[in-house]
Structures are given as structure tokens and as C-alpha cells.
Amino acid sequence: MMPFVPWSRSAADDTPALLVRLSAGDTAALDALYRREAGAVYRYALAMAGDAAAAADATHDAFVALATRPAGFDPTRGALGAYLAGIARHALLALRRVAHEALDEDGADAQVAPAASPEDLQVRRQGRDALWRAIRELPWPLREALVLVDLQERPYSQAAAIAGCELNTLRTRLHRARQRLAALLGAPPQEVSR
């Protein structure tokens, strides 16, 4: 799994300089951008695809696109992370069209305290599996809104940019996703809304 590297405003401020260096062929600049952005792109792709290999491939595709065409990123249109997630999104959509949603249901086990009983572990796993099954049952646009805002905690504007939709459209999708997820999990809708 990709390591988590926290994002900071000062780190984002050096993005233009790193892109200039990348355009000049400096692989250290790509490494710096990868270390900063890959974790979030991978987590987004993993949550959307439900498959670690597909998520890794989509993340790889995003950084290959950046490395081969750094001028393709336009900072006036949004953050670099949103741009990379957008490329990963397109890679996943292409894979989805080819595979007809043949997604692997494997999930990484959550870290659980060693004192947990086997029964507790099974109950937790069943709950987590039910949640992820329900998330994967959501239509792609609703799932994407839920993943970007609720799971990745991205700002609404960045999530809308990644999803390629208007801000109000994203909010509507998120609201519907929360309602459908609550229905799929058998919870009253008001329990999952903010």
C-alpha cells in the first residue's frame, strides 16, 4: 500500500517549481510529487475500484501521464492532486468498461487490537464487508461523490473538479449517495447525513 504523506500548504507552493524541473527531465522532481500526491490518488482509486491492482494501475497511469506531459496540468483549473485523481478516474472508467464491473471483493483487513476475540474480529469484518459491498452497489457517480467527500475528506470544490461536475451536482450526488447507502445498510437516512 502507498505510504501516507500529509499534505501542507507549503508543499503545494513548490508545485510549479517541481513541474518546471520535471519538464526539464529532473526525476527527483517527479519523486517529490509522487511522494506527496500518490497516497491520496491511490486511496481514491482503491475506494472507487475496490481492487488494489486496479488502484495501483490507475495511480501509475496518472503519474506516467504527468511525467510524459507535465504541461498537461493547468494550475488555474485546480490542484495537482485533483488533476492526478482525474486521470486515475479515467483509467478506472476505461477498466470498468472493459471488465463490466468485474471487481475483486478482497479488502485489506483493518488493524484490530490484539485482545479482540475471533467472534469480535468476524463481526467487525462482516460489518466492514457489508459497508464496502453497499458502497460498491452505488452507481458510479454517487459512489465517487461519497468516496471523495466522506471517505477522503476532500473539499467539495476539489471533489467536484475530480468528478468533472458542477459543485451543486456533486452536493446532490453526495446527498443521494448517503440516502442510498443508509437504505442499503438498513439505517434511517438522517443517521448518515451531515
PDB file of C-alpha atoms in Angstrom, residues 2-167:
ATOM      1  CA  MET A   2       1.129   3.530  -0.690  1.00  0.00           C
ATOM      2  CA  PRO A   3       2.609   5.433   2.276  1.00  0.00           C
ATOM      3  CA  PHE A   4       0.638   8.358   3.621  1.00  0.00           C
ATOM      4  CA  VAL A   5       2.365  11.692   3.241  1.00  0.00           C
ATOM      5  CA  PRO A   6       0.483  14.587   4.806  1.00  0.00           C
ATOM      6  CA  TRP A   7      -0.379  17.499   2.542  1.00  0.00           C
ATOM      7  CA  SER A   8       0.559  21.008   3.559  1.00  0.00           C
ATOM      8  CA  ARG A   9       0.100  24.442   2.010  1.00  0.00           C
ATOM      9  CA  SER A  10       3.879  24.996   1.901  1.00  0.00           C
ATOM     10  CA  ALA A  11       4.299  21.728  -0.003  1.00  0.00           C
ATOM     11  CA  ALA A  12       1.735  22.818  -2.599  1.00  0.00           C
ATOM     12  CA  ASP A  13       3.525  26.124  -3.056  1.00  0.00           C
ATOM     13  CA  ASP A  14       6.515  24.363  -4.614  1.00  0.00           C
ATOM     14  CA  THR A  15       4.416  22.518  -7.201  1.00  0.00           C
ATOM     15  CA  PRO A  16       5.113  24.998 -10.061  1.00  0.00           C
ATOM     16  CA  ALA A  17       8.851  24.773  -9.438  1.00  0.00           C
ATOM     17  CA  LEU A  18       8.731  20.984  -9.329  1.00  0.00           C
ATOM     18  CA  LEU A  19       6.778  20.890 -12.588  1.00  0.00           C
ATOM     19  CA  VAL A  20       9.361  23.107 -14.273  1.00  0.00           C
ATOM     20  CA  ARG A  21      12.092  20.773 -13.049  1.00  0.00           C
ATOM     21  CA  LEU A  22      10.070  17.752 -14.221  1.00  0.00           C
ATOM     22  CA  SER A  23       9.682  19.325 -17.674  1.00  0.00           C
ATOM     23  CA  ALA A  24      13.460  19.654 -17.787  1.00  0.00           C
ATOM     24  CA  GLY A  25      13.815  15.922 -17.089  1.00  0.00           C
ATOM     25  CA  ASP A  26      14.562  16.060 -13.350  1.00  0.00           C
ATOM     26  CA  THR A  27      13.400  12.710 -11.970  1.00  0.00           C
ATOM     27  CA  ALA A  28      13.849  13.928  -8.391  1.00  0.00           C
ATOM     28  CA  ALA A  29      11.010  16.374  -9.029  1.00  0.00           C
ATOM     29  CA  LEU A  30       8.740  13.514 -10.105  1.00  0.00           C
ATOM     30  CA  ASP A  31       9.776  11.612  -6.986  1.00  0.00           C
ATOM     31  CA  ALA A  32       8.868  14.575  -4.771  1.00  0.00           C
ATOM     32  CA  LEU A  33       5.484  14.967  -6.462  1.00  0.00           C
ATOM     33  CA  TYR A  34       4.851  11.237  -6.262  1.00  0.00           C
ATOM     34  CA  ARG A  35       5.657  11.087  -2.551  1.00  0.00           C
ATOM     35  CA  ARG A  36       3.305  13.967  -1.868  1.00  0.00           C
ATOM     36  CA  GLU A  37       0.344  13.030  -4.086  1.00  0.00           C
ATOM     37  CA  ALA A  38       0.381   9.267  -4.713  1.00  0.00           C
ATOM     38  CA  GLY A  39      -1.169   8.205  -1.413  1.00  0.00           C
ATOM     39  CA  ALA A  40      -4.346  10.219  -1.909  1.00  0.00           C
ATOM     40  CA  VAL A  41      -4.634   9.229  -5.574  1.00  0.00           C
ATOM     41  CA  TYR A  42      -4.195   5.552  -4.690  1.00  0.00           C
ATOM     42  CA  ARG A  43      -6.728   5.681  -1.845  1.00  0.00           C
ATOM     43  CA  TYR A  44      -9.260   7.341  -4.127  1.00  0.00           C
ATOM     44  CA  ALA A  45      -8.705   4.733  -6.840  1.00  0.00           C
ATOM     45  CA  LEU A  46      -8.870   1.884  -4.329  1.00  0.00           C
ATOM     46  CA  ALA A  47     -12.123   3.126  -2.861  1.00  0.00           C
ATOM     47  CA  MET A  48     -13.636   3.506  -6.312  1.00  0.00           C
ATOM     48  CA  ALA A  49     -12.447   0.219  -7.803  1.00  0.00           C
ATOM     49  CA  GLY A  50     -12.369  -1.979  -4.723  1.00  0.00           C
ATOM     50  CA  ASP A  51      -9.323  -3.679  -6.214  1.00  0.00           C
ATOM     51  CA  ALA A  52      -5.751  -2.983  -5.147  1.00  0.00           C
ATOM     52  CA  ALA A  53      -4.259  -3.935  -8.516  1.00  0.00           C
ATOM     53  CA  ALA A  54      -6.649  -1.676 -10.442  1.00  0.00           C
ATOM     54  CA  ALA A  55      -5.962   1.165  -7.997  1.00  0.00           C
ATOM     55  CA  ALA A  56      -2.211   0.728  -8.387  1.00  0.00           C
ATOM     56  CA  ASP A  57      -2.550   0.676 -12.176  1.00  0.00           C
ATOM     57  CA  ALA A  58      -4.689   3.827 -12.177  1.00  0.00           C
ATOM     58  CA  THR A  59      -2.224   5.610  -9.885  1.00  0.00           C
ATOM     59  CA  HIS A  60       0.627   4.507 -12.145  1.00  0.00           C
ATOM     60  CA  ASP A  61      -1.234   5.787 -15.205  1.00  0.00           C
ATOM     61  CA  ALA A  62      -1.743   9.169 -13.535  1.00  0.00           C
ATOM     62  CA  PHE A  63       1.946   9.623 -12.787  1.00  0.00           C
ATOM     63  CA  VAL A  64       3.051   8.334 -16.177  1.00  0.00           C
ATOM     64  CA  ALA A  65       0.771  10.944 -17.755  1.00  0.00           C
ATOM     65  CA  LEU A  66       2.267  13.634 -15.530  1.00  0.00           C
ATOM     66  CA  ALA A  67       5.833  12.520 -16.258  1.00  0.00           C
ATOM     67  CA  THR A  68       5.347  12.366 -20.006  1.00  0.00           C
ATOM     68  CA  ARG A  69       3.275  15.536 -20.268  1.00  0.00           C
ATOM     69  CA  PRO A  70       3.786  17.811 -17.252  1.00  0.00           C
ATOM     70  CA  ALA A  71       2.444  20.750 -19.270  1.00  0.00           C
ATOM     71  CA  GLY A  72      -0.945  18.979 -19.315  1.00  0.00           C
ATOM     72  CA  PHE A  73      -1.539  20.173 -15.763  1.00  0.00           C
ATOM     73  CA  ASP A  74      -3.061  23.640 -15.595  1.00  0.00           C
ATOM     74  CA  PRO A  75      -2.799  25.086 -12.062  1.00  0.00           C
ATOM     75  CA  THR A  76      -5.515  27.626 -12.833  1.00  0.00           C
ATOM     76  CA  ARG A  77      -8.042  24.784 -13.128  1.00  0.00           C
ATOM     77  CA  GLY A  78      -7.333  23.173  -9.741  1.00  0.00           C
ATOM     78  CA  ALA A  79      -4.873  21.369  -7.522  1.00  0.00           C
ATOM     79  CA  LEU A  80      -2.347  18.842  -8.806  1.00  0.00           C
ATOM     80  CA  GLY A  81      -3.907  16.132  -6.620  1.00  0.00           C
ATOM     81  CA  ALA A  82      -7.275  16.700  -8.281  1.00  0.00           C
ATOM     82  CA  TYR A  83      -5.669  16.544 -11.720  1.00  0.00           C
ATOM     83  CA  LEU A  84      -3.944  13.252 -10.901  1.00  0.00           C
ATOM     84  CA  ALA A  85      -7.105  11.793  -9.355  1.00  0.00           C
ATOM     85  CA  GLY A  86      -8.967  12.796 -12.515  1.00  0.00           C
ATOM     86  CA  ILE A  87      -6.503  10.856 -14.666  1.00  0.00           C
ATOM     87  CA  ALA A  88      -6.832   7.863 -12.325  1.00  0.00           C
ATOM     88  CA  ARG A  89     -10.622   8.207 -12.588  1.00  0.00           C
ATOM     89  CA  HIS A  90     -10.481   7.997 -16.379  1.00  0.00           C
ATOM     90  CA  ALA A  91      -8.211   4.949 -16.176  1.00  0.00           C
ATOM     91  CA  LEU A  92     -10.677   3.246 -13.817  1.00  0.00           C
ATOM     92  CA  LEU A  93     -13.640   4.115 -16.019  1.00  0.00           C
ATOM     93  CA  ALA A  94     -11.837   2.601 -19.005  1.00  0.00           C
ATOM     94  CA  LEU A  95     -11.098  -0.531 -16.977  1.00  0.00           C
ATOM     95  CA  ARG A  96     -14.710  -0.645 -15.823  1.00  0.00           C
ATOM     96  CA  ARG A  97     -15.979  -0.510 -19.380  1.00  0.00           C
ATOM     97  CA  VAL A  98     -13.679  -3.348 -20.378  1.00  0.00           C
ATOM     98  CA  ALA A  99     -14.260  -5.515 -17.312  1.00  0.00           C
ATOM     99  CA  HIS A 100     -18.010  -4.855 -16.957  1.00  0.00           C
ATOM    100  CA  GLU A 101     -17.660  -4.205 -13.261  1.00  0.00           C
ATOM    101  CA  ALA A 102     -15.830  -7.479 -12.563  1.00  0.00           C
ATOM    102  CA  LEU A 103     -14.290  -6.057  -9.415  1.00  0.00           C
ATOM    103  CA  ASP A 104     -12.461  -8.139  -6.828  1.00  0.00           C
ATOM    104  CA  GLU A 105     -14.187  -8.126  -3.417  1.00  0.00           C
ATOM    105  CA  ASP A 106     -10.925  -8.614  -1.491  1.00  0.00           C
ATOM    106  CA  GLY A 107     -10.223  -5.937   1.084  1.00  0.00           C
ATOM    107  CA  ALA A 108      -7.307  -5.344   3.372  1.00  0.00           C
ATOM    108  CA  ASP A 109      -8.032  -6.364   6.924  1.00  0.00           C
ATOM    109  CA  ALA A 110      -8.391  -3.479   9.322  1.00  0.00           C
ATOM    110  CA  GLN A 111      -5.907  -3.298  12.149  1.00  0.00           C
ATOM    111  CA  VAL A 112      -7.621  -4.638  15.254  1.00  0.00           C
ATOM    112  CA  ALA A 113      -6.414  -4.673  18.836  1.00  0.00           C
ATOM    113  CA  PRO A 114      -4.694  -7.994  19.611  1.00  0.00           C
ATOM    114  CA  ALA A 115      -7.089  -8.674  22.529  1.00  0.00           C
ATOM    115  CA  ALA A 116     -10.110  -8.947  20.216  1.00  0.00           C
ATOM    116  CA  SER A 117     -11.801 -12.327  20.220  1.00  0.00           C
ATOM    117  CA  PRO A 118     -12.301 -14.293  16.998  1.00  0.00           C
ATOM    118  CA  GLU A 119     -16.015 -13.533  17.231  1.00  0.00           C
ATOM    119  CA  ASP A 120     -15.318  -9.792  17.511  1.00  0.00           C
ATOM    120  CA  LEU A 121     -12.989  -9.981  14.523  1.00  0.00           C
ATOM    121  CA  GLN A 122     -15.652 -11.771  12.480  1.00  0.00           C
ATOM    122  CA  VAL A 123     -18.361  -9.256  13.405  1.00  0.00           C
ATOM    123  CA  ARG A 124     -16.085  -6.332  12.525  1.00  0.00           C
ATOM    124  CA  ARG A 125     -15.096  -7.902   9.241  1.00  0.00           C
ATOM    125  CA  GLN A 126     -18.720  -8.635   8.343  1.00  0.00           C
ATOM    126  CA  GLY A 127     -19.690  -5.038   9.121  1.00  0.00           C
ATOM    127  CA  ARG A 128     -16.815  -3.644   7.081  1.00  0.00           C
ATOM    128  CA  ASP A 129     -17.525  -6.025   4.215  1.00  0.00           C
ATOM    129  CA  ALA A 130     -21.217  -5.075   4.249  1.00  0.00           C
ATOM    130  CA  LEU A 131     -20.307  -1.388   4.146  1.00  0.00           C
ATOM    131  CA  TRP A 132     -17.942  -1.824   1.191  1.00  0.00           C
ATOM    132  CA  ARG A 133     -20.440  -4.040  -0.652  1.00  0.00           C
ATOM    133  CA  ALA A 134     -23.071  -1.335  -0.163  1.00  0.00           C
ATOM    134  CA  ILE A 135     -20.671   1.377  -1.360  1.00  0.00           C
ATOM    135  CA  ARG A 136     -19.846  -0.677  -4.470  1.00  0.00           C
ATOM    136  CA  GLU A 137     -23.580  -1.126  -5.170  1.00  0.00           C
ATOM    137  CA  LEU A 138     -23.974   2.633  -5.526  1.00  0.00           C
ATOM    138  CA  PRO A 139     -23.951   3.922  -9.107  1.00  0.00           C
ATOM    139  CA  TRP A 140     -20.523   5.253 -10.081  1.00  0.00           C
ATOM    140  CA  PRO A 141     -21.354   8.997  -9.796  1.00  0.00           C
ATOM    141  CA  LEU A 142     -22.876   8.568  -6.322  1.00  0.00           C
ATOM    142  CA  ARG A 143     -20.067   6.291  -5.145  1.00  0.00           C
ATOM    143  CA  GLU A 144     -17.491   8.757  -6.411  1.00  0.00           C
ATOM    144  CA  ALA A 145     -19.072  11.672  -4.528  1.00  0.00           C
ATOM    145  CA  LEU A 146     -19.219   9.623  -1.311  1.00  0.00           C
ATOM    146  CA  VAL A 147     -15.626   8.443  -1.633  1.00  0.00           C
ATOM    147  CA  LEU A 148     -14.212  11.878  -2.418  1.00  0.00           C
ATOM    148  CA  VAL A 149     -16.082  13.839   0.271  1.00  0.00           C
ATOM    149  CA  ASP A 150     -16.879  11.414   3.085  1.00  0.00           C
ATOM    150  CA  LEU A 151     -14.018   8.933   2.866  1.00  0.00           C
ATOM    151  CA  GLN A 152     -11.188  11.080   1.556  1.00  0.00           C
ATOM    152  CA  GLU A 153     -12.478  14.265   3.180  1.00  0.00           C
ATOM    153  CA  ARG A 154     -11.654  16.373   0.145  1.00  0.00           C
ATOM    154  CA  PRO A 155     -13.094  19.879  -0.102  1.00  0.00           C
ATOM    155  CA  TYR A 156     -16.292  19.985  -2.145  1.00  0.00           C
ATOM    156  CA  SER A 157     -14.683  22.131  -4.856  1.00  0.00           C
ATOM    157  CA  GLN A 158     -11.794  19.696  -5.316  1.00  0.00           C
ATOM    158  CA  ALA A 159     -14.148  16.703  -5.312  1.00  0.00           C
ATOM    159  CA  ALA A 160     -16.293  18.368  -7.979  1.00  0.00           C
ATOM    160  CA  ALA A 161     -13.201  19.014 -10.101  1.00  0.00           C
ATOM    161  CA  ILE A 162     -12.117  15.379  -9.857  1.00  0.00           C
ATOM    162  CA  ALA A 163     -15.620  14.129 -10.678  1.00  0.00           C
ATOM    163  CA  GLY A 164     -15.859  16.570 -13.580  1.00  0.00           C
ATOM    164  CA  CYS A 165     -19.131  18.101 -12.440  1.00  0.00           C
ATOM    165  CA  GLU A 166     -20.532  21.311 -11.006  1.00  0.00           C
ATOM    166  CA  LEU A 167     -20.399  21.879  -7.256  1.00  0.00           C
TER     167      LEU A 167
END
